[in-house]
Coordinates of C-alpha atoms in Angstrom, one line a residue:
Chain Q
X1457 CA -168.3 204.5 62.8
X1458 CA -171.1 205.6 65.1
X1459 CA -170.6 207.0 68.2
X1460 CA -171.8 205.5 71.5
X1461 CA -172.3 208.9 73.2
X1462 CA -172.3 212.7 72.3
X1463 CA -169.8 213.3 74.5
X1464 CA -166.7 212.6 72.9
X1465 CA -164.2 215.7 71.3
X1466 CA -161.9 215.8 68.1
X1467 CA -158.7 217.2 69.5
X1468 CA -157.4 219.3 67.1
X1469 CA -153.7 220.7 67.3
X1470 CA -154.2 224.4 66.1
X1471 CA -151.9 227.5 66.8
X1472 CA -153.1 229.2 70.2
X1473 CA -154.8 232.5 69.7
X1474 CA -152.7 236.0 71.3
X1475 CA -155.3 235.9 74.0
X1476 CA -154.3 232.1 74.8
X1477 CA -151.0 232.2 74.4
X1478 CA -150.3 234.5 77.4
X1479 CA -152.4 232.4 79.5
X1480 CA -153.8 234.7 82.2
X1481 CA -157.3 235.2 81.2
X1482 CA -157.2 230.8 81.4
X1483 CA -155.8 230.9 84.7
X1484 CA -157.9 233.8 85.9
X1485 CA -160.9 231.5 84.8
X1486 CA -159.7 228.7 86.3
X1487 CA -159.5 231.0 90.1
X1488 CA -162.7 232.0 89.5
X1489 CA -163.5 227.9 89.4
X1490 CA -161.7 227.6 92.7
X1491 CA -162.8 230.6 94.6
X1492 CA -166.6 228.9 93.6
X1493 CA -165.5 225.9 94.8
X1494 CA -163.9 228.0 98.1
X1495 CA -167.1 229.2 99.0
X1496 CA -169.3 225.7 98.4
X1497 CA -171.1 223.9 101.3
X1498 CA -169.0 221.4 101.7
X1499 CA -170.4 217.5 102.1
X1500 CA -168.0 216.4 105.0
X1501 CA -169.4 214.3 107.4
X1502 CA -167.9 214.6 110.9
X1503 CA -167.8 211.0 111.3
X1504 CA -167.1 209.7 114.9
X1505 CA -169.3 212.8 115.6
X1506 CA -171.9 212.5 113.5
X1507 CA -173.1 209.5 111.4
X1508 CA -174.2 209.0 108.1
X1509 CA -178.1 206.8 108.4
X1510 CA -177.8 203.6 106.5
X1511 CA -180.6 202.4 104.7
X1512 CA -183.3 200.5 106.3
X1513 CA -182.3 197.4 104.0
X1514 CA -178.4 197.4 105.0
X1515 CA -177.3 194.3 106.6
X1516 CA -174.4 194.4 108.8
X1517 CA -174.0 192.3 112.5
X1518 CA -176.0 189.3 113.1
X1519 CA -178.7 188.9 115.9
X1520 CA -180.1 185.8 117.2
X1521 CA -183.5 186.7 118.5
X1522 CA -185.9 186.0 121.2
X1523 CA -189.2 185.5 121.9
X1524 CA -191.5 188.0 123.7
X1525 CA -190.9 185.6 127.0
X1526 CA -187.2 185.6 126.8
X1527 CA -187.1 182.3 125.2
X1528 CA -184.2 182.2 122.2
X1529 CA -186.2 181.2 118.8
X1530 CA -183.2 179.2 117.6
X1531 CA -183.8 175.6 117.0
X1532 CA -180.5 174.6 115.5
X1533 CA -182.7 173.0 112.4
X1534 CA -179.0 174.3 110.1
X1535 CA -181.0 176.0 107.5
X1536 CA -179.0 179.2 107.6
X1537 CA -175.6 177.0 107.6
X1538 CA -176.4 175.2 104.6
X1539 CA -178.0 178.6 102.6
X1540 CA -175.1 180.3 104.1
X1541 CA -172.6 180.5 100.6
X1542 CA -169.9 180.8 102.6
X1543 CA -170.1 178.2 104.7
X1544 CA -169.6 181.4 108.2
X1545 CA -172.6 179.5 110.3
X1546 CA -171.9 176.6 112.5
X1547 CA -174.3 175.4 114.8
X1548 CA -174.0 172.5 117.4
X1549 CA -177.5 171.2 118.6
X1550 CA -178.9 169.8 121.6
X1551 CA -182.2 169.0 123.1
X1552 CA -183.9 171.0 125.5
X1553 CA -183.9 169.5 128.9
X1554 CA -186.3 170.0 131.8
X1555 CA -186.5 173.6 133.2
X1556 CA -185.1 175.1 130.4
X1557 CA -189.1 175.7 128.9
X1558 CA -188.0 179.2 130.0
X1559 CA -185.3 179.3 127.7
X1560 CA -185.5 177.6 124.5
X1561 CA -189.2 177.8 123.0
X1562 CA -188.6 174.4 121.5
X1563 CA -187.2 170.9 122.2
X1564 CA -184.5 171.5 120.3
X1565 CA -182.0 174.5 120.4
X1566 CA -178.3 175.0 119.4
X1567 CA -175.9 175.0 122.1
X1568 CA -173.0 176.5 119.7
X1569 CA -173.9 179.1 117.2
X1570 CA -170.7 180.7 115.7
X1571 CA -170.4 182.7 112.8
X1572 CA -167.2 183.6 111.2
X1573 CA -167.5 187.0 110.6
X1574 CA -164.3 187.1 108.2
X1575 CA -165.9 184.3 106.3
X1576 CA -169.5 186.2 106.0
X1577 CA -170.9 188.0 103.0
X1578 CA -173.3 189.5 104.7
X1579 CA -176.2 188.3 102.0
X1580 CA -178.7 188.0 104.0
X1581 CA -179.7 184.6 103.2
X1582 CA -179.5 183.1 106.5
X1583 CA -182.3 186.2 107.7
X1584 CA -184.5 184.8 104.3
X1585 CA -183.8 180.6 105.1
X1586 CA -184.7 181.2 108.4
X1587 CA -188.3 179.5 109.3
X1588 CA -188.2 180.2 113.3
X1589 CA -187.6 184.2 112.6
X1590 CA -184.2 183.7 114.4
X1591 CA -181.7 185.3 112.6
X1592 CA -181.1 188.8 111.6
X1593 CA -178.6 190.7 110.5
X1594 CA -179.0 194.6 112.0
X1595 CA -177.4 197.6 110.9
X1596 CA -174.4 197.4 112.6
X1597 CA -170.9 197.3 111.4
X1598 CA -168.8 194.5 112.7
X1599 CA -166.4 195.9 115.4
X1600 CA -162.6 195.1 114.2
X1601 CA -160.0 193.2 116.2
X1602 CA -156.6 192.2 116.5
X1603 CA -157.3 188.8 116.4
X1604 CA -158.5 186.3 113.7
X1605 CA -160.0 184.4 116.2
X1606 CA -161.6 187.4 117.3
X1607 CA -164.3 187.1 114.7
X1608 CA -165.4 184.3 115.1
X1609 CA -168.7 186.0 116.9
X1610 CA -170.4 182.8 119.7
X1611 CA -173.8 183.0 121.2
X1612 CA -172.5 185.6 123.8
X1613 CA -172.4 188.0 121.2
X1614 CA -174.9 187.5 118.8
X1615 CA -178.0 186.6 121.3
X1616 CA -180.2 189.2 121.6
X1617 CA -179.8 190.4 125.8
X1618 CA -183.1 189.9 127.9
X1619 CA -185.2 192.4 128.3
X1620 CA -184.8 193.8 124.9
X1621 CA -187.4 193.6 122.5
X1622 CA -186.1 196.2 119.8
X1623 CA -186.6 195.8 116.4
X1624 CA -183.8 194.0 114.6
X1625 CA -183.1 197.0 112.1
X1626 CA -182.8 199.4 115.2
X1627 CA -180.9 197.2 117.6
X1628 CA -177.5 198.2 118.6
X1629 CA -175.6 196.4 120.8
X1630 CA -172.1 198.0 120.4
X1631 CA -173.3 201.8 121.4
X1632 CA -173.7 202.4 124.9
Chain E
X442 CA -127.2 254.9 122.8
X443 CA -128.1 252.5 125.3
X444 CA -131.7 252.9 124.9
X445 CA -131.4 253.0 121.2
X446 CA -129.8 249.3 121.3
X447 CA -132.9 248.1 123.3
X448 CA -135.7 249.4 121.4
X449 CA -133.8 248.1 118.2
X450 CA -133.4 244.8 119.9
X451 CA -136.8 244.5 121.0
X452 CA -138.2 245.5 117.4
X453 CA -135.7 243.3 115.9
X454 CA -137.3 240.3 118.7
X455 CA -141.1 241.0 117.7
X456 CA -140.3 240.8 114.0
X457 CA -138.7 237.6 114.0
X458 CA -141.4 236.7 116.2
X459 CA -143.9 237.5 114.2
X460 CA -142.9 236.0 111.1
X461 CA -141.9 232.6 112.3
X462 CA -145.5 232.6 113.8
X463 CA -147.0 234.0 110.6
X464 CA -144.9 231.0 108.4
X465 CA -146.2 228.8 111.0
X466 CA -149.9 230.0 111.1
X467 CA -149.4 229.9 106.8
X468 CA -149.1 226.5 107.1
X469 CA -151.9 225.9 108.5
X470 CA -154.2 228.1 106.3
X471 CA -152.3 226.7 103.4
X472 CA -153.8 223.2 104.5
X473 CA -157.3 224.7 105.1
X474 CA -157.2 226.9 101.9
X475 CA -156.3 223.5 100.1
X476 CA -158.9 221.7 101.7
X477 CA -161.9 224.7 101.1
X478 CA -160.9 224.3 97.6
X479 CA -160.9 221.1 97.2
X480 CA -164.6 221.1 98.8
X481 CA -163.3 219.6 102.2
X482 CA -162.5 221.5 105.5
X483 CA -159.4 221.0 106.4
X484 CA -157.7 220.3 109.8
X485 CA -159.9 220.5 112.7
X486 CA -159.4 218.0 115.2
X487 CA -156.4 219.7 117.1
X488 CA -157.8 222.6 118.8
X489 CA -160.9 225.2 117.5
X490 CA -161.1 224.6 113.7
X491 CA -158.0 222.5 113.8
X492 CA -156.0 226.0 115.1
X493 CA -153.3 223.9 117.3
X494 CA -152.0 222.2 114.1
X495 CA -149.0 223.8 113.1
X496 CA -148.0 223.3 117.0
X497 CA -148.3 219.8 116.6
X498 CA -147.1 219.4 113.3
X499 CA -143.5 220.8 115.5
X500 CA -144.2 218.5 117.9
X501 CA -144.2 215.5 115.0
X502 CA -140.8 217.2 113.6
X503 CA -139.0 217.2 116.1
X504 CA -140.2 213.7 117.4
X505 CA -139.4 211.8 114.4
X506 CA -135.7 210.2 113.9
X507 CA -133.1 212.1 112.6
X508 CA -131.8 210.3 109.5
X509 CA -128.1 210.9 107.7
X510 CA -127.3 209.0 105.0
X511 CA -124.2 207.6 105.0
X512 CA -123.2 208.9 101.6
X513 CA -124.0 212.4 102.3
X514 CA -121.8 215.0 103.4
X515 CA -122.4 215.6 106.5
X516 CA -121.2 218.8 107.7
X517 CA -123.1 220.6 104.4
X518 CA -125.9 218.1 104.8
X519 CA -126.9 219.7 108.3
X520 CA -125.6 223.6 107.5
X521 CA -128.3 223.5 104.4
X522 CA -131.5 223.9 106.4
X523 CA -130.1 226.7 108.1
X524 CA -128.8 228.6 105.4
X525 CA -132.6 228.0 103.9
X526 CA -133.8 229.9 107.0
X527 CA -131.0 232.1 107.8
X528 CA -131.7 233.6 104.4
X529 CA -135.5 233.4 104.7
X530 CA -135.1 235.7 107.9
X531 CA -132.6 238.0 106.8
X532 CA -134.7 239.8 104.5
X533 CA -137.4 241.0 106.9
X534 CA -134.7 243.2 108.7
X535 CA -135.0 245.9 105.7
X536 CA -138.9 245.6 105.7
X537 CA -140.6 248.6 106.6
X538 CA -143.1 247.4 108.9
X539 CA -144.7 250.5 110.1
X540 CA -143.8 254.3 110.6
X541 CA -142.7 255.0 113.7
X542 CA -144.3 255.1 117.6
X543 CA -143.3 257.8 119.8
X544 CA -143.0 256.4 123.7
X545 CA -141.5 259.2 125.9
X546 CA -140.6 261.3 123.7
X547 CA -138.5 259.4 122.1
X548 CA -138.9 257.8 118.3
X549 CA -139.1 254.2 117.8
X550 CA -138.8 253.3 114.2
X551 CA -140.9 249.9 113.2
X552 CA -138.7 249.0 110.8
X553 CA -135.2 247.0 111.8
X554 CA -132.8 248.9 109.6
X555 CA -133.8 251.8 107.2
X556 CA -130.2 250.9 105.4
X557 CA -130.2 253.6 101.8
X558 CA -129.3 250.0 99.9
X559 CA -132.9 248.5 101.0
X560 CA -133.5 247.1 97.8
X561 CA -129.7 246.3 96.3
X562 CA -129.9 244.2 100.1
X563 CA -133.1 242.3 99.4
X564 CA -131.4 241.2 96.2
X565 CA -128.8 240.2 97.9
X566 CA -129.9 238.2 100.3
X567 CA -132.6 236.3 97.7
X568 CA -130.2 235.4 95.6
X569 CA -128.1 234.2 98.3
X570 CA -131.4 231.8 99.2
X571 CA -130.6 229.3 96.3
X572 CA -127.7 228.3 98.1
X573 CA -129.6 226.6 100.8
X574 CA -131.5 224.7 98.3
X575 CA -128.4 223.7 96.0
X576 CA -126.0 222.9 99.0
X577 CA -129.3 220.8 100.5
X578 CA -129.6 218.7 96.9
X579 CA -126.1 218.2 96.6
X580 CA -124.7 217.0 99.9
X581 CA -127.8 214.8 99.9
X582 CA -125.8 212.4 97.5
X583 CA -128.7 211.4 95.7
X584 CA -130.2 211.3 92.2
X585 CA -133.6 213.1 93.0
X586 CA -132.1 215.3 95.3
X587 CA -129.7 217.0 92.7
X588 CA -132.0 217.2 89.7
X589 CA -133.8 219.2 92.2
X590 CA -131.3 221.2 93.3
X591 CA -130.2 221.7 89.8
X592 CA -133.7 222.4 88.5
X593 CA -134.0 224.9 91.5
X594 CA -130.7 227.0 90.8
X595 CA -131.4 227.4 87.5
X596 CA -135.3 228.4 88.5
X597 CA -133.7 230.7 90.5
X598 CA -131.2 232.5 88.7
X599 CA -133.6 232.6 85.7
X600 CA -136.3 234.4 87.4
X601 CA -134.0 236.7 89.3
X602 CA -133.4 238.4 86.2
X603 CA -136.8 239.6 85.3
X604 CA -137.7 241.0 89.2
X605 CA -134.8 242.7 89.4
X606 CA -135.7 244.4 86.0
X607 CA -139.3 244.4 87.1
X608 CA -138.3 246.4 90.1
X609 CA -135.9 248.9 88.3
X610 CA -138.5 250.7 86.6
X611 CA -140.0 251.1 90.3
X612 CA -136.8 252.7 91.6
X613 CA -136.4 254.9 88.9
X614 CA -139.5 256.1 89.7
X615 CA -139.2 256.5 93.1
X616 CA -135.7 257.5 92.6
X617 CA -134.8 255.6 95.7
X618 CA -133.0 252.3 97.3
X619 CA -134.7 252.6 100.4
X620 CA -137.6 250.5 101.0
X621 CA -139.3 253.5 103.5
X622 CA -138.7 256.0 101.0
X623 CA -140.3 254.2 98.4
X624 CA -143.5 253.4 100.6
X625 CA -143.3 257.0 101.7
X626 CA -143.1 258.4 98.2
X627 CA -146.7 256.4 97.4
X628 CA -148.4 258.2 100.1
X629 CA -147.9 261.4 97.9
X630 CA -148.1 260.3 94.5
X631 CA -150.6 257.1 95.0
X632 CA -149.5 253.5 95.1
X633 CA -146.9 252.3 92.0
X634 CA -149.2 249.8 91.7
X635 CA -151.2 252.6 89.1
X636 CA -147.9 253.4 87.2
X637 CA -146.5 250.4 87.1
X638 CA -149.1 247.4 86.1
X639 CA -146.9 245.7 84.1
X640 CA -144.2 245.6 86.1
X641 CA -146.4 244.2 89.3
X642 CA -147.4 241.5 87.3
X643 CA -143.2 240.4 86.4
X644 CA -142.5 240.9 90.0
X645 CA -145.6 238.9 91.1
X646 CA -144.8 235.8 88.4
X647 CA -141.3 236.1 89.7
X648 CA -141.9 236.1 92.9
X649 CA -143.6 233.0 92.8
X650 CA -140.9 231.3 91.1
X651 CA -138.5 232.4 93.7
X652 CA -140.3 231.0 96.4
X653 CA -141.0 227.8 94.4
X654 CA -144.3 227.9 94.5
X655 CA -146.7 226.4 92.1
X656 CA -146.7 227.0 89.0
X657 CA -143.4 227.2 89.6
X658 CA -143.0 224.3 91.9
X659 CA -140.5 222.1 89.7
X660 CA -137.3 221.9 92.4
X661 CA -139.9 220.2 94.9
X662 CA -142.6 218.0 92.2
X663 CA -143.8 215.7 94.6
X664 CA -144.5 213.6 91.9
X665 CA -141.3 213.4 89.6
X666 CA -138.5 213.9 92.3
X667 CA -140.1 212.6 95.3
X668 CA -139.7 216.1 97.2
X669 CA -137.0 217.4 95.0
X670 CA -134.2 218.9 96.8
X671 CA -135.4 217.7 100.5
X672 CA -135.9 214.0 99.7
X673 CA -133.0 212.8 102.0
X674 CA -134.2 215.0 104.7
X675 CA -136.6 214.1 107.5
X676 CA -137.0 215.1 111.3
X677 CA -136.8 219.4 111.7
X678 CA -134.5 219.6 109.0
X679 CA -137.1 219.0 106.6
X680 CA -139.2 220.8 109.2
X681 CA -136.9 223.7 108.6
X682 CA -136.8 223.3 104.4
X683 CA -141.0 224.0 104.5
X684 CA -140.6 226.4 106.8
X685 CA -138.3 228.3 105.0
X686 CA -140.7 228.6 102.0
X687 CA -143.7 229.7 104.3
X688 CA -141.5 232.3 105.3
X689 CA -140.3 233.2 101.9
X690 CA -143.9 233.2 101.2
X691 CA -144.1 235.9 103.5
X692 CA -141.7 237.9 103.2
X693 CA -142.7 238.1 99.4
X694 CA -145.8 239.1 100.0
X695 CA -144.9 242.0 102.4
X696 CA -142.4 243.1 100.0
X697 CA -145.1 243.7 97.2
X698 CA -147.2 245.5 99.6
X699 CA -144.2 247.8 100.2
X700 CA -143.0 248.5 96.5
X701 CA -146.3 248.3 94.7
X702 CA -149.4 248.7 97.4
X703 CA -147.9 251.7 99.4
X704 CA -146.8 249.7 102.6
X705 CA -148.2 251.0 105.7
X706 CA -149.6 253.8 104.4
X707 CA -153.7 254.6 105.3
X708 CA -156.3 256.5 103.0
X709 CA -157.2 259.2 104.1
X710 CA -154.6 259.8 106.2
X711 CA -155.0 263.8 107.0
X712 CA -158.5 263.6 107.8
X713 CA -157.8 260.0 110.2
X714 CA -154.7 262.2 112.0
X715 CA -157.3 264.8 113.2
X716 CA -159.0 262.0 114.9
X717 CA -156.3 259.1 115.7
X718 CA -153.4 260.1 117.8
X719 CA -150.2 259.4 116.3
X720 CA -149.3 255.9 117.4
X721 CA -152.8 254.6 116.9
X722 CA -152.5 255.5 113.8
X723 CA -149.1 253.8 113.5
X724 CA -150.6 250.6 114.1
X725 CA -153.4 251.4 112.0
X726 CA -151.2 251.2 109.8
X727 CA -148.8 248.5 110.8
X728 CA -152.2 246.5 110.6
X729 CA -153.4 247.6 106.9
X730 CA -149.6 246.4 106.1
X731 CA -150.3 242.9 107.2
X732 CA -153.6 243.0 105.7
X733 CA -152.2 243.3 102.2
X734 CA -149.6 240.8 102.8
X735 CA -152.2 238.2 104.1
X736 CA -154.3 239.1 100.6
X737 CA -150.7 238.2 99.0
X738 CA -150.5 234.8 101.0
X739 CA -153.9 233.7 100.0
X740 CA -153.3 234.6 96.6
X741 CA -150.4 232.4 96.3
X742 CA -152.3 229.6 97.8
X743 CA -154.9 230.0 95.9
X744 CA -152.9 229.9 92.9
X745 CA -150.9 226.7 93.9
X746 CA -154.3 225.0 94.4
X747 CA -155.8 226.0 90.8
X748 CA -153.0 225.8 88.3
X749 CA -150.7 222.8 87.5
X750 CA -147.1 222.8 86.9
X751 CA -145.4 224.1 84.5
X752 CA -143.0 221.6 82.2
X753 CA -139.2 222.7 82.7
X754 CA -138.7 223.9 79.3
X755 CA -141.8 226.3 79.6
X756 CA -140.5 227.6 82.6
X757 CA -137.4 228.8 81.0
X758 CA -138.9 230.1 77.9
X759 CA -141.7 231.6 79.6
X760 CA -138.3 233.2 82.2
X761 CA -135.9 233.7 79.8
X762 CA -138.1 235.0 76.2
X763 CA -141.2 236.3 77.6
X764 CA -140.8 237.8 81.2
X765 CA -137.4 239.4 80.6
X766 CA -138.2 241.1 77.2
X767 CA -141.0 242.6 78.6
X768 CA -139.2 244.1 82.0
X769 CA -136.6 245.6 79.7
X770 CA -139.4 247.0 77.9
X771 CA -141.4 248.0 81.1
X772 CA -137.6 249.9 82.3
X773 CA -137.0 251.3 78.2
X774 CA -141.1 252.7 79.1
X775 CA -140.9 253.9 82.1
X776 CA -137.6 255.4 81.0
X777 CA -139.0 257.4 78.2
X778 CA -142.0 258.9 80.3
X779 CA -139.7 259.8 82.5
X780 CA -137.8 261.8 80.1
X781 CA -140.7 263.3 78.7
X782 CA -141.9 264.3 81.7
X783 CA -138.2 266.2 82.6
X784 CA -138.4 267.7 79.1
X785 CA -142.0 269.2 80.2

């Protein structure tokens, strides 16, 4: 039969050579493998301390962005909910009323925007369905809780604050 | 005779001082040897480079509950810990740690006891250790627990053999029982360690068996008995159990520095005592001491973290057909040159 890689040994059971048999100059070898391995950099991370960079494509915590006036982008039109494939995203509409021009940038908004953050995937699909550039998901891990309910992340946390106007990727809302 | 008392009460103090905070302290390079092998660091949260560790490892011992199970015996089930350290201690009372300091005049020995049995003692006492581990096993009423125990007596007794044969041809060298004499004979004639190869290695292989350490780690195998002899224990008394073998570990290694690296002695030493005065050089010496038996420390670390354990009937074949053989031979060797050399 042919072989799928080179790799692969025939074990033979032969009688040990003198040299083998009394086993020192093996486990001598095998110190000189750990005291190698004693003096290696090694690749530990401090990690509270000091944190690995996540790749500029990672998706972690959901934003719901605003405008350059303030105004929240969201117009509850449910295209993230329905690409979402695990059904996280539920949105409650309303329509904008008078004197709230400063807040919603069109008629329409959502007045409830949860998204179950045990339920979510974290594909990405709501960020590509999107057409009002609303949602994002940033870099940053979703905090954990005691409480099931707990996850289920409203408008207070996912809104973007006023007076921010980072990037998505760079946005971090948890570190203060 | 007053004075005499103190001084040999505070030496006896500092020693067992010292090596319950050296077992502690091995601990804790155990777990950072481990770790440097293993390409990790270690501890390092609880103080500088994680140097409060073994302090709150005690803290953790003695916080956790005390379990007794209701099977065990209970009077044996608490005396085994004990004996485990009482024994562990014992044997650094013959050790000679240093020569001597001279403060006012008078002369105050580094060494507990210089008894003219040193080494008969030592054998003693080691083979006394075992009991701590069988009585432990037993009383535990459990499966694991005994086959440990069991496995951990025999280990014992097995190996016993071969170091004491190892260290025969050593005394009749030296042609002495007394652990100072011995060290001081290798300042003249140069460290045993060059007449007596063979039987370093026996004692070293030995040794590691008698403190069950890997490769020789079958009474504890984490992995077949679940902890071996100590699987009933928890709280300090398993505290106690680890401790015990850190202290073996010790003891072990100091012992080999003594016989077989020529103890406290310096290089040199004529030329250093024209600059040194005589109690600096003391602790000069005291200090090269515990230098060797660091090196013998890491060396059994470094060994448990490289080579696996051996399978129970290897151990006693390797005990009972290779290692004791070859001391008889290394004793019927050293005999002969001996001979020869009276002949001459």
């Amino acid at each position: 039969m042919e072989k799928l890689t080179n790799r692969s040994k025939v074990v033979v059971k032969k009688e040990m050579t003198f040299l083998e048999s009394i086993y020192l100059p093996a486990i001598f070898g095998g110190m000189w493998i750990t005291l190698k391995h004693f003096f290696k950099k090694k690749p530990t991370i401090q990690y509270p301390e000091e944190k690995r960079p996540f790749s500029f494509v990672y998706r972690g915590l959901h934003i719901l962005k605003r405008d350059e006036q303030g105004r929240e982008n969201c117009t509850a039109c449910g295209l993230c909910a329905v690409a979402c494939p695990a059904e996280a995203i539920t949105i409650v509409a309303a329509e904008r009323k008078k004197g709230e021009e400063h807040l919603y940038r069109e008629e329409k908004y959502a007045a409830s925007y949860e998204i179950n953050m045990l339920r979510c995937i974290f594909c990405g699909l709501c960020e590509e369905a999107c057409p009002k550039d609303a949602v994002y998901l940033t870099e940053e891990l979703v905090p954990s809780q005691y409480d099931r309910k707990d996850f289920i992340f409203g408008k207070d946390k996912l809104v973007q604050p006023l007076g921010t106007s980072a990037h998505p990727k760079t946005y971090k809302p948890y570190k203060k | 005779m007053e004075i005499f008392l103190l001084d040999k009460t505070i030496v006896v103090v500092i020693v067992f001082l010292i090596t319950l905070l050296i077992a502690m302290y091995s601990t804790w390079a155990e777990r950072k040897v481990a770790g440097f092998i293993q390409d990790r660091i270690g501890p390092n949260r609880a103080g500088i480079f994680g140097i409060l560790q073994p302090l709150a490892d005690g803290v953790k011992m003695f916080m956790k509950e005390e379990i007794i199970p209701t099977q065990a015996d209970k009077a044996l089930f608490i005396m085994a810990p004990g004996i485990s350290m009482l024994t562990a201690l014992l044997t650094s009372s013959v050790i000679p740690w240093g020569s001597y300091l001279e403060i006012n005049g008078r002369q105050v020995m580094m060494q507990i006891t210089d008894i003219n049995i040193g080494m008969l003692y030592i054998f003693a006492v080691v083979s006394t250790g075992v009991y701590g581990i069988m009585i432990g096993g037993w009383s535990s009423n459990n499966k694991y627990s005994l086959m440990g125990a069991l496995r951990a007596s025999s280990q014992m007794i097995s190996y016993e053999l071969a170091l004491g044969l190892a260290l025969i041809s050593v005394i009749m060298m030296t042609e002495t029982l007394s652990l100072k004499s011995i060290v001081e004979y290798q300042a003249i004639n140069g460290w045993n360690i060059i007449y007596q190869p063979l039987g370093f290695l026996i004692f070293f292989i030995c040794a590691l068996a008698e403190c069950n350490r890997t490769p020789f780690d079958l009474p504890e195998s984490e992995a077949e008995l679940i902890g071996g002899y100590h699987t009933e224990y928890s709280s300090m008394k398993l505290g106690l159990f680890l401790f015990a073998e850190y202290v073996n570990m010790f003891i072990s290694g100091a012992i080999m520095s003594a016989l077989f690296f020529g103890g406290y002695n310096l290089p040199f030493h004529e030329e250093l005592s024209t600059v040194f005065s005589h109690n600096t050089l003391a602790i000069l010496g005291t200090v090269s001491f515990m230098l060797k038996t660091f090196t013998f420390i890491f060396i059994f670390m470094w060994i448990r973290w490289t080579v696996p354990r051996f399978r129970y009937d290897q151990l006693m074949h390797l005990g009972w057909k290779i290692l004791l053989p070859l001391a008889m031979f290394n004793v019927v060797a050293t005999g002969t040159v001996i001979l020869i050399k009276m002949l001459w």
